[in-house]
Short mmCIF file of C-alpha atoms in Angstrom, two decimals:
data_model
loop_
_atom_site.label_atom_id
_atom_site.label_comp_id
_atom_site.label_asym_id
_atom_site.label_seq_id
_atom_site.Cartn_x
_atom_site.Cartn_y
_atom_site.Cartn_z
CA GLU A 628 18.94 -12.62 -19.08
CA PHE A 629 15.80 -13.23 -17.01
CA CYS A 630 15.01 -9.50 -16.84
CA ALA A 631 15.60 -9.01 -20.57
CA ARG A 632 13.19 -11.86 -21.33
CA VAL A 633 10.61 -10.37 -18.98
CA GLY A 634 11.01 -7.07 -20.83
CA LEU A 635 10.48 -8.85 -24.14
CA ALA A 636 7.35 -10.55 -22.71
CA VAL A 637 5.98 -7.22 -21.50
CA GLY A 638 6.76 -5.57 -24.83
CA THR A 639 5.02 -8.44 -26.63
CA TYR A 640 1.99 -8.02 -24.33
CA PHE A 641 1.75 -4.31 -25.17
CA GLY A 642 2.34 -5.02 -28.87
CA GLY A 643 5.13 -2.47 -29.03
CA GLY A 644 3.91 1.05 -28.36
CA GLU A 645 5.18 3.68 -25.95
CA VAL A 646 6.24 2.38 -22.54
CA LEU A 647 7.48 4.47 -19.62
CA VAL A 648 10.18 2.98 -17.38
CA GLY A 649 11.30 4.24 -13.96
CA ARG A 650 13.08 2.83 -10.94
CA ASP A 651 13.75 3.28 -7.26
CA GLY A 652 17.23 3.76 -5.80
CA ARG A 653 18.20 0.13 -5.23
CA LEU A 654 21.75 -0.79 -6.10
CA SER A 655 20.62 -3.32 -8.73
CA GLY A 656 18.08 -0.89 -10.22
CA GLN A 657 20.14 0.41 -13.12
CA MET A 658 21.15 -3.10 -14.15
CA VAL A 659 17.62 -4.46 -14.00
CA ALA A 660 16.19 -1.41 -15.78
CA ASN A 661 18.73 -1.67 -18.59
CA ALA A 662 17.93 -5.35 -19.08
CA VAL A 663 14.16 -4.79 -19.09
CA ILE A 664 14.56 -1.86 -21.49
CA SER A 665 16.60 -4.03 -23.87
CA GLY A 666 13.73 -6.53 -23.96
CA LEU A 667 11.18 -3.78 -24.57
CA LEU A 668 13.29 -2.38 -27.41
CA ALA A 669 13.54 -5.86 -28.93
CA ALA A 670 9.73 -5.96 -28.99
CA GLY A 671 9.66 -2.67 -30.89
CA CYS A 672 8.65 -0.43 -27.98
CA THR A 673 9.57 3.22 -27.72
CA VAL A 674 10.86 3.51 -24.16
CA TYR A 675 10.57 6.74 -22.20
CA ASP A 676 13.02 6.61 -19.32
CA VAL A 677 11.99 8.68 -16.30
CA GLY A 678 14.99 7.51 -14.25
CA LEU A 679 14.79 7.68 -10.45
CA ALA A 680 11.25 8.30 -9.22
CA PRO A 681 8.83 6.84 -6.66
CA THR A 682 6.11 4.42 -7.70
CA PRO A 683 3.15 6.86 -7.47
CA THR A 684 5.01 9.43 -9.58
CA ILE A 685 5.66 6.86 -12.30
CA GLN A 686 2.06 5.66 -12.16
CA PHE A 687 0.81 9.22 -12.56
CA ALA A 688 3.22 9.88 -15.42
CA VAL A 689 2.06 6.86 -17.43
CA LYS A 690 -1.48 8.23 -17.61
CA HIS A 691 -0.52 11.92 -17.73
CA PHE A 692 1.82 11.50 -20.71
CA GLY A 693 -0.52 9.10 -22.56
CA MET A 694 1.70 6.02 -22.51
CA ASP A 695 0.59 2.57 -23.62
CA GLY A 696 1.98 1.09 -20.42
CA GLY A 697 4.70 1.34 -17.84
CA VAL A 698 7.31 -0.66 -15.94
CA ILE A 699 8.60 0.17 -12.46
CA ILE A 700 11.81 -1.41 -11.18
CA THR A 701 11.29 -1.59 -7.42
CA ALA A 702 11.05 -3.98 -4.50
CA SER A 703 9.07 -1.43 -2.48
CA HIS A 704 9.45 -2.16 1.26
CA ASN A 705 11.61 -5.27 0.93
CA PRO A 706 15.26 -5.50 2.08
CA PRO A 707 17.95 -3.94 -0.16
CA GLU A 708 19.12 -7.17 -1.78
CA TYR A 709 15.73 -7.62 -3.49
CA ASN A 710 14.35 -6.02 -6.61
CA GLY A 711 11.21 -6.46 -8.65
CA ILE A 712 9.38 -5.57 -11.87
CA LYS A 713 5.91 -4.00 -11.76
CA VAL A 714 3.93 -3.62 -14.96
CA LEU A 715 1.39 -0.82 -15.40
CA ARG A 716 -1.62 -0.41 -17.64
CA PRO A 717 -2.18 2.82 -19.64
CA ASP A 718 -4.11 4.26 -16.67
CA GLY A 719 -1.10 3.81 -14.38
CA VAL A 720 -2.68 1.02 -12.33
CA GLU A 721 -0.80 -2.27 -12.00
CA LEU A 722 -1.95 -5.17 -14.14
CA SER A 723 -4.65 -7.36 -12.65
CA ARG A 724 -3.69 -10.91 -11.70
CA LYS A 725 -5.44 -12.13 -14.87
CA GLN A 726 -3.34 -9.76 -16.99
CA GLU A 727 -0.18 -10.80 -15.15
CA LEU A 728 -0.93 -14.40 -16.08
CA GLU A 729 -1.12 -13.36 -19.74
CA VAL A 730 2.38 -11.86 -19.50
CA GLU A 731 3.62 -14.96 -17.67
CA GLU A 732 2.17 -17.18 -20.38
CA ILE A 733 4.12 -15.23 -23.01
CA TYR A 734 7.27 -15.65 -20.93
CA PHE A 735 7.00 -19.32 -19.95
CA GLU A 736 5.69 -20.52 -23.32
CA SER A 737 8.12 -18.33 -25.30
CA LYS A 738 5.33 -16.61 -27.21
CA PHE A 739 7.60 -13.63 -27.81
CA LYS A 740 7.08 -11.38 -30.81
CA PRO A 741 10.42 -9.64 -31.38
CA ALA A 742 10.45 -6.77 -33.85
CA SER A 743 12.35 -7.00 -37.13
CA TRP A 744 15.83 -5.50 -37.34
CA SER A 745 14.39 -2.41 -38.98
CA SER A 746 11.64 -1.91 -36.37
CA MET A 747 13.64 -1.97 -33.17
CA GLY A 748 12.55 0.50 -30.53
CA SER A 749 14.43 3.50 -29.18
CA THR A 750 14.96 5.07 -25.76
CA ARG A 751 14.18 8.67 -24.91
CA PRO A 752 14.50 10.54 -21.62
CA LEU A 753 11.24 11.78 -20.11
CA ARG A 754 11.48 15.08 -18.28
CA GLY A 755 8.87 16.91 -16.24
CA ALA A 756 7.28 13.87 -14.58
CA VAL A 757 8.03 14.97 -11.01
CA GLU A 758 6.87 18.52 -11.64
CA ALA A 759 3.59 17.34 -13.21
CA TYR A 760 3.01 14.93 -10.36
CA VAL A 761 3.60 17.51 -7.61
CA GLU A 762 1.29 19.99 -9.35
CA ALA A 763 -1.40 17.32 -9.51
CA VAL A 764 -1.10 16.53 -5.78
CA GLU A 765 -1.30 20.23 -4.92
CA SER A 766 -4.45 20.62 -7.02
CA HIS A 767 -6.35 18.41 -4.54
CA VAL A 768 -5.61 20.47 -1.42
CA ASP A 769 -5.89 24.11 -0.35
CA VAL A 770 -2.26 25.18 -0.76
CA ASP A 771 -2.79 28.65 0.74
CA LEU A 772 -4.51 27.25 3.83
CA ILE A 773 -1.69 24.80 4.47
CA ARG A 774 0.94 27.49 3.88
CA ARG A 775 -0.68 29.73 6.51
CA SER A 776 -0.37 26.91 9.05
CA ARG A 777 3.44 26.91 8.73
CA PHE A 778 3.70 23.26 9.71
CA LYS A 779 7.03 21.85 10.77
CA VAL A 780 7.42 18.39 9.21
CA VAL A 781 10.06 15.73 9.77
CA LEU A 782 10.39 13.73 6.56
CA ASP A 783 11.94 10.24 6.60
CA PRO A 784 12.00 8.72 3.09
CA ALA A 785 14.27 5.84 4.24
CA ASN A 786 17.04 6.84 1.80
CA GLY A 787 14.49 6.16 -0.91
CA VAL A 788 13.26 8.02 -4.00
CA GLY A 789 10.26 9.47 -2.16
CA VAL A 790 12.48 12.40 -1.22
CA ILE A 791 12.41 13.68 -4.81
CA PRO A 792 8.75 14.80 -5.01
CA ALA A 793 8.08 14.98 -1.25
CA LEU A 794 10.68 17.65 -0.50
CA ARG A 795 9.42 19.80 -3.37
CA LEU A 796 5.79 19.27 -2.29
CA LEU A 797 6.36 20.14 1.36
CA ARG A 798 8.30 23.28 0.49
CA ASP A 799 5.55 24.35 -1.94
CA LEU A 800 3.08 23.88 0.94
CA GLY A 801 5.08 26.28 3.08
CA CYS A 802 6.31 23.62 5.50
CA ARG A 803 9.53 23.89 7.46
CA VAL A 804 11.17 20.55 6.69
CA VAL A 805 13.56 18.53 8.81
CA LEU A 806 14.97 15.77 6.60
CA ILE A 807 16.40 12.52 7.92
CA ASN A 808 17.59 9.54 5.86
CA GLY A 809 17.25 11.86 2.88
CA GLU A 810 20.16 10.85 0.66
CA ILE A 811 19.12 8.29 -1.94
CA ASP A 812 21.07 5.11 -1.17
CA GLY A 813 20.00 1.67 -2.36
CA GLY A 814 21.63 0.06 0.66
CA PHE A 815 19.10 1.81 2.92
CA PRO A 816 21.71 2.66 5.58
CA GLY A 817 19.38 4.80 7.70
CA ARG A 818 16.69 2.24 8.44
CA HIS A 819 14.85 -0.73 6.98
CA PRO A 820 12.71 0.43 4.03
CA GLU A 821 9.50 -0.88 5.59
CA PRO A 822 7.97 1.87 7.76
CA LYS A 823 6.92 -0.30 10.68
CA PRO A 824 6.74 1.35 14.13
CA GLU A 825 9.77 -0.62 15.31
CA ASN A 826 11.84 0.91 12.47
CA LEU A 827 10.84 4.51 13.18
CA GLY A 828 12.53 5.27 16.49
CA GLY A 829 14.79 7.84 14.83
CA LEU A 830 11.83 9.65 13.30
CA SER A 831 9.95 9.66 16.59
CA THR A 832 12.95 11.07 18.43
CA MET A 833 13.51 13.80 15.82
CA VAL A 834 9.86 14.89 15.88
CA LYS A 835 10.04 15.44 19.63
CA ALA A 836 13.52 16.99 19.60
CA SER A 837 12.69 19.45 16.80
CA GLY A 838 9.24 20.40 18.07
CA ALA A 839 7.67 19.32 14.78
CA ASP A 840 3.93 19.16 14.15
CA ILE A 841 4.10 15.85 12.33
CA GLY A 842 6.53 13.22 11.08
CA VAL A 843 6.06 11.09 7.98
CA ALA A 844 7.89 7.93 6.93
CA TYR A 845 7.75 6.32 3.49
CA ASP A 846 8.69 2.88 2.32
CA GLY A 847 11.36 2.37 -0.35
CA ASP A 848 9.19 3.51 -3.28
CA ALA A 849 6.97 5.97 -1.34
CA ASP A 850 3.58 4.48 -2.08
CA ARG A 851 2.98 3.98 1.67
CA SER A 852 3.18 6.52 4.49
CA ILE A 853 3.18 6.15 8.26
CA PHE A 854 2.65 9.22 10.44
CA VAL A 855 4.07 10.31 13.79
CA ASP A 856 2.23 12.87 15.92
CA GLU A 857 3.84 15.81 17.73
CA ARG A 858 4.28 13.69 20.86
CA GLY A 859 6.49 11.28 18.92
CA GLU A 860 3.87 8.52 18.87
CA VAL A 861 3.92 6.34 15.74
CA HIS A 862 0.45 5.55 14.39
CA TRP A 863 -0.26 2.52 12.21
CA GLY A 864 -1.96 3.10 8.86
CA ASP A 865 -5.49 2.21 9.99
CA LYS A 866 -5.62 5.40 12.04
CA SER A 867 -4.42 7.81 9.37
CA PHE A 868 -6.77 6.14 6.88
CA ALA A 869 -9.69 6.50 9.30
CA ILE A 870 -8.97 10.24 9.70
CA VAL A 871 -8.90 10.68 5.91
CA ALA A 872 -12.08 8.60 5.53
CA ARG A 873 -13.96 10.75 8.05
CA TRP A 874 -12.83 13.93 6.28
CA PHE A 875 -13.73 12.47 2.88
CA LEU A 876 -17.23 11.40 3.97
CA ALA A 877 -17.97 14.93 5.17
CA ARG A 878 -17.42 16.03 1.57
CA GLU A 879 -18.94 13.06 -0.21
CA PRO A 880 -21.76 11.81 2.07
CA GLY A 881 -22.67 8.16 1.65
CA ALA A 882 -19.55 7.36 -0.36
CA THR A 883 -18.30 3.80 -0.74
CA ILE A 884 -14.82 3.14 0.65
CA VAL A 885 -12.68 0.09 -0.13
CA THR A 886 -10.33 -1.71 2.25
CA PRO A 887 -8.78 -5.20 2.64
CA VAL A 888 -10.17 -7.71 5.12
CA SER A 889 -7.02 -7.22 7.23
CA SER A 890 -7.95 -3.63 8.15
CA SER A 891 -8.86 -2.70 11.70
CA SER A 892 -12.44 -2.59 12.94
CA LEU A 893 -11.87 1.07 13.73
CA VAL A 894 -12.06 1.76 9.96
CA LYS A 895 -15.40 -0.04 9.81
CA GLU A 896 -16.69 1.84 12.84
CA VAL A 897 -15.61 5.26 11.57
CA VAL A 898 -16.94 4.75 8.04
CA GLU A 899 -20.33 3.46 9.21
CA ALA A 900 -20.63 6.15 11.92
CA HIS A 901 -20.20 8.83 9.27
CA GLY A 902 -22.70 7.39 6.82
CA GLY A 903 -20.34 5.64 4.45
CA LYS A 904 -20.40 2.14 3.03
CA LEU A 905 -17.40 -0.15 3.43
CA VAL A 906 -16.49 -2.75 0.82
CA TRP A 907 -14.00 -5.42 1.87
CA THR A 908 -11.48 -7.00 -0.50
CA GLN A 909 -8.79 -9.63 -0.44
CA VAL A 910 -5.43 -8.46 0.88
CA GLY A 911 -3.30 -6.71 -1.74
CA SER A 912 -2.99 -3.17 -3.04
CA VAL A 913 -3.70 -4.21 -6.64
CA VAL A 914 -6.96 -5.79 -5.51
CA VAL A 915 -8.01 -2.55 -3.79
CA SER A 916 -7.19 -0.45 -6.87
CA HIS A 917 -9.14 -2.69 -9.21
CA LYS A 918 -12.14 -2.92 -6.86
CA MET A 919 -12.25 0.88 -6.58
CA MET A 920 -12.30 1.21 -10.36
CA GLU A 921 -14.85 -1.58 -10.73
CA ILE A 922 -17.41 0.01 -8.37
CA GLY A 923 -16.54 3.67 -8.87
CA SER A 924 -15.15 4.21 -5.38
CA ARG A 925 -12.98 7.27 -4.81
CA LEU A 926 -11.20 6.25 -1.61
CA GLY A 927 -9.40 3.14 -0.40
CA GLY A 928 -6.88 2.31 2.29
CA GLU A 929 -4.78 -0.38 3.93
CA GLU A 930 -3.55 -0.92 7.46
CA ASN A 931 0.08 -0.73 6.30
CA GLY A 932 -0.11 2.95 5.40
CA GLY A 933 -1.48 2.78 1.86
CA ILE A 934 -4.11 5.42 1.03
CA PHE A 935 -5.74 5.39 -2.41
CA TYR A 936 -7.18 8.84 -3.13
CA GLY A 937 -9.27 8.33 -6.25
CA PRO A 938 -9.68 12.00 -7.27
CA HIS A 939 -5.89 11.96 -7.76
CA GLN A 940 -5.28 8.34 -8.75
CA PRO A 941 -6.70 5.02 -7.46
CA VAL A 942 -3.35 3.74 -6.18
CA ARG A 943 -1.31 4.00 -2.98
CA ASP A 944 0.44 7.34 -2.83
CA GLY A 945 2.63 8.50 0.06
CA PRO A 946 3.07 12.19 -0.87
CA MET A 947 -0.65 12.52 -1.68
CA SER A 948 -1.48 11.01 1.74
CA THR A 949 0.91 13.49 3.36
CA ALA A 950 -0.81 16.44 1.69
CA LEU A 951 -4.23 15.15 2.80
CA LEU A 952 -3.14 14.86 6.46
CA LEU A 953 -1.75 18.40 6.35
CA GLN A 954 -5.00 19.63 4.77
CA ILE A 955 -7.06 18.03 7.55
CA MET A 956 -4.81 19.41 10.29
CA ALA A 957 -5.00 22.89 8.74
CA GLU A 958 -8.80 22.75 8.52
CA GLU A 959 -9.27 21.35 12.02
CA LYS A 960 -6.65 23.66 13.59
CA ARG A 961 -5.82 20.83 15.99
CA PRO A 962 -2.67 18.73 16.47
CA LEU A 963 -2.44 15.27 14.94
CA SER A 964 -2.50 13.68 18.42
CA ALA A 965 -5.97 15.16 19.06
CA LEU A 966 -7.29 13.75 15.79
CA MET A 967 -5.83 10.34 16.61
CA ASP A 968 -7.06 10.30 20.23
CA GLU A 969 -10.72 10.71 19.26
CA LEU A 970 -10.70 7.61 17.06
CA PRO A 971 -12.21 4.37 18.45
CA ARG A 972 -9.54 2.49 20.39
CA TYR A 973 -8.78 -1.10 19.49
CA TYR A 974 -5.93 -3.35 20.58
CA LEU A 975 -4.38 -5.62 17.97
CA MET A 976 -2.29 -8.77 18.41
CA LYS A 977 -0.95 -11.20 15.83
CA THR A 978 0.31 -14.76 15.90
CA SER A 979 0.64 -17.68 13.52
CA VAL A 980 0.20 -21.44 13.40
CA GLU A 981 2.35 -23.77 11.30
CA CYS A 982 0.40 -25.29 8.43
CA PRO A 983 1.80 -27.05 5.34
CA HIS A 984 0.75 -25.41 2.08
CA GLU A 985 -1.13 -28.49 0.89
CA LEU A 986 -3.35 -28.48 4.00
CA LYS A 987 -4.37 -24.82 3.78
CA PRO A 988 -7.50 -25.33 1.60
CA LEU A 989 -8.80 -28.06 3.91
CA VAL A 990 -8.15 -26.02 7.05
CA LEU A 991 -9.88 -23.04 5.48
CA GLU A 992 -12.88 -25.17 4.57
CA GLU A 993 -13.18 -26.44 8.15
CA LEU A 994 -12.93 -22.90 9.57
CA ARG A 995 -15.67 -21.65 7.28
CA ALA A 996 -17.91 -24.48 8.42
CA ARG A 997 -17.30 -23.83 12.12
CA PHE A 998 -18.17 -20.15 11.90
CA ARG A 999 -21.00 -20.41 9.39
CA ASP A 1000 -23.65 -19.34 11.93
CA LEU A 1001 -21.77 -16.09 12.65
CA ARG A 1002 -21.87 -15.12 8.96
CA PRO A 1003 -18.12 -14.59 8.62
CA LEU A 1004 -16.37 -12.63 5.92
CA THR A 1005 -14.68 -15.30 3.77
CA ILE A 1006 -13.23 -13.46 0.76
CA ASP A 1007 -9.69 -13.96 2.08
CA GLY A 1008 -9.47 -16.37 4.99
CA VAL A 1009 -12.17 -16.18 7.67
CA ARG A 1010 -12.96 -13.00 9.60
CA VAL A 1011 -15.48 -13.03 12.44
CA TRP A 1012 -16.94 -10.20 14.52
CA TYR A 1013 -18.36 -10.71 18.00
CA GLU A 1014 -21.02 -8.69 19.84
CA ASP A 1015 -18.49 -7.06 22.19
CA GLY A 1016 -16.67 -5.52 19.20
CA SER A 1017 -13.80 -7.98 19.16
CA SER A 1018 -12.89 -9.70 15.92
CA VAL A 1019 -10.45 -12.22 14.52
CA LEU A 1020 -9.03 -12.90 11.06
CA MET A 1021 -7.60 -16.34 10.30
CA ARG A 1022 -5.85 -16.29 6.94
CA PRO A 1023 -3.38 -18.61 5.19
CA SER A 1024 -0.12 -16.92 4.27
CA GLY A 1025 0.45 -16.64 0.55
CA THR A 1026 4.17 -17.29 0.91
CA GLU A 1027 4.91 -19.15 4.15
CA PRO A 1028 3.62 -22.53 5.50
CA ILE A 1029 1.57 -20.81 8.22
CA PHE A 1030 -1.90 -19.55 9.08
CA ARG A 1031 -1.83 -15.94 10.26
CA ILE A 1032 -4.17 -14.93 13.07
CA TYR A 1033 -5.05 -11.29 13.74
CA ALA A 1034 -7.15 -10.53 16.83
CA GLU A 1035 -8.70 -7.21 17.83
CA ALA A 1036 -10.56 -6.13 20.95
CA ARG A 1037 -11.51 -3.00 22.83
CA ASP A 1038 -9.48 -3.98 25.92
CA GLU A 1039 -6.20 -5.80 26.42
CA ALA A 1040 -7.59 -8.59 28.60
CA ARG A 1041 -10.13 -9.59 25.97
CA ILE A 1042 -7.61 -9.58 23.13
CA MET A 1043 -5.43 -12.21 24.80
CA GLU A 1044 -8.49 -14.39 25.27
CA VAL A 1045 -9.59 -14.01 21.63
CA LEU A 1046 -6.09 -14.67 20.28
CA GLU A 1047 -5.49 -17.77 22.39
CA GLU A 1048 -8.91 -19.25 21.72
CA HIS A 1049 -8.55 -19.00 17.95
CA ARG A 1050 -4.90 -20.00 17.88
CA SER A 1051 -5.80 -23.22 19.71
CA MET A 1052 -8.69 -23.80 17.33
CA VAL A 1053 -6.52 -23.44 14.22
CA GLU A 1054 -3.87 -25.75 15.73
CA GLU A 1055 -6.52 -28.35 16.47
CA ILE A 1056 -7.96 -28.15 12.92
CA VAL A 1057 -4.50 -28.43 11.33
CA ALA A 1058 -3.79 -31.54 13.42
CA LYS A 1059 -7.19 -33.02 12.57
CA VAL A 1060 -6.78 -32.42 8.84
CA ALA A 1061 -3.24 -33.87 8.93
CA ARG A 1062 -4.51 -37.04 10.62
CA GLY A 1063 -7.30 -37.34 8.05
CA ARG A 1064 -4.72 -37.50 5.27
#
């Protein structure tokens, strides 16, 4: 019932029209999709059902096929028992938070506009979305160059829908593919759908055992990608993004690149060293997409493996990121480990401090005041850089009663010092603010 009402709210927001719907492989996906579609039909929408497909493929299809909007049924990297509903604009980008609030207002205030009995919508299958998407990805790389490299790739889509376009793409690029966790299964039996290093031991082992050139892991809906080099070493998203940024700036000198405040300092160092300009945003992929479009940026990236390649589409896209890494390796004629090893080296540690939700604004205000002289970045929490290259981000969690603390430094001894110093400071401020109430 909830999902049907959300569908009716979304259909009301779009005023009917043509809406594309797709889903990932979660066990509840068909049920949720059917309910959302029933609500869209009740609002008079014509629904084009793309079926199983990853998020970036659905986003591309919305714009490519000229839809008025789109809905993706996915919970992305979350555990299998979850599901979610993403709403897309006609350009394939997720609604802004302001637009989401408009849909929520329709839902919570029952401002629905159901169609009359004679104007109900209809459902039609949409074919050709995957083929169009793969062709578009291939148009942004040198297919013949990559084919001549004959890369061996281990693909780990986490039993998710990313396997659908990725397998076709890699074979078109002449890659020899070793597939693990390749059967679509909404229970995610192979591994957790979030591609964190601790979840990718199987991929690492297979890369080494098979003598592959590269391994790639997607999350449940394939908008994020984490890469493993030929030594079996798993690299967090900051590194792959930095490699793409360096390559991109060689082609578009002086370009502006967008990234959240949670990204590593190595991204800042690489972008500035190669003549680019870095624009920081609040944490969140939707924020990055909308900032890129607002300022005309053609590249964005996140530390979690999201790369937004604007010439293709200004959203996270795992298969597109994979093609870009293969393009760079083919051009450089060097292994991925060599590209990774020449990046600036930073050590990262994280911790958290308990903080009730109601105290977060006061703690944040106190932190901003304490670091005012260091001119901190304050668009999302407080981030401070020190002269020795170390930095710290202190940011209230959006969901849990904690303050998250991310510390970076060029050596391991310094990082412990930075983390402990700022953890103690946040604890002291939380206690002080609590006493003041």
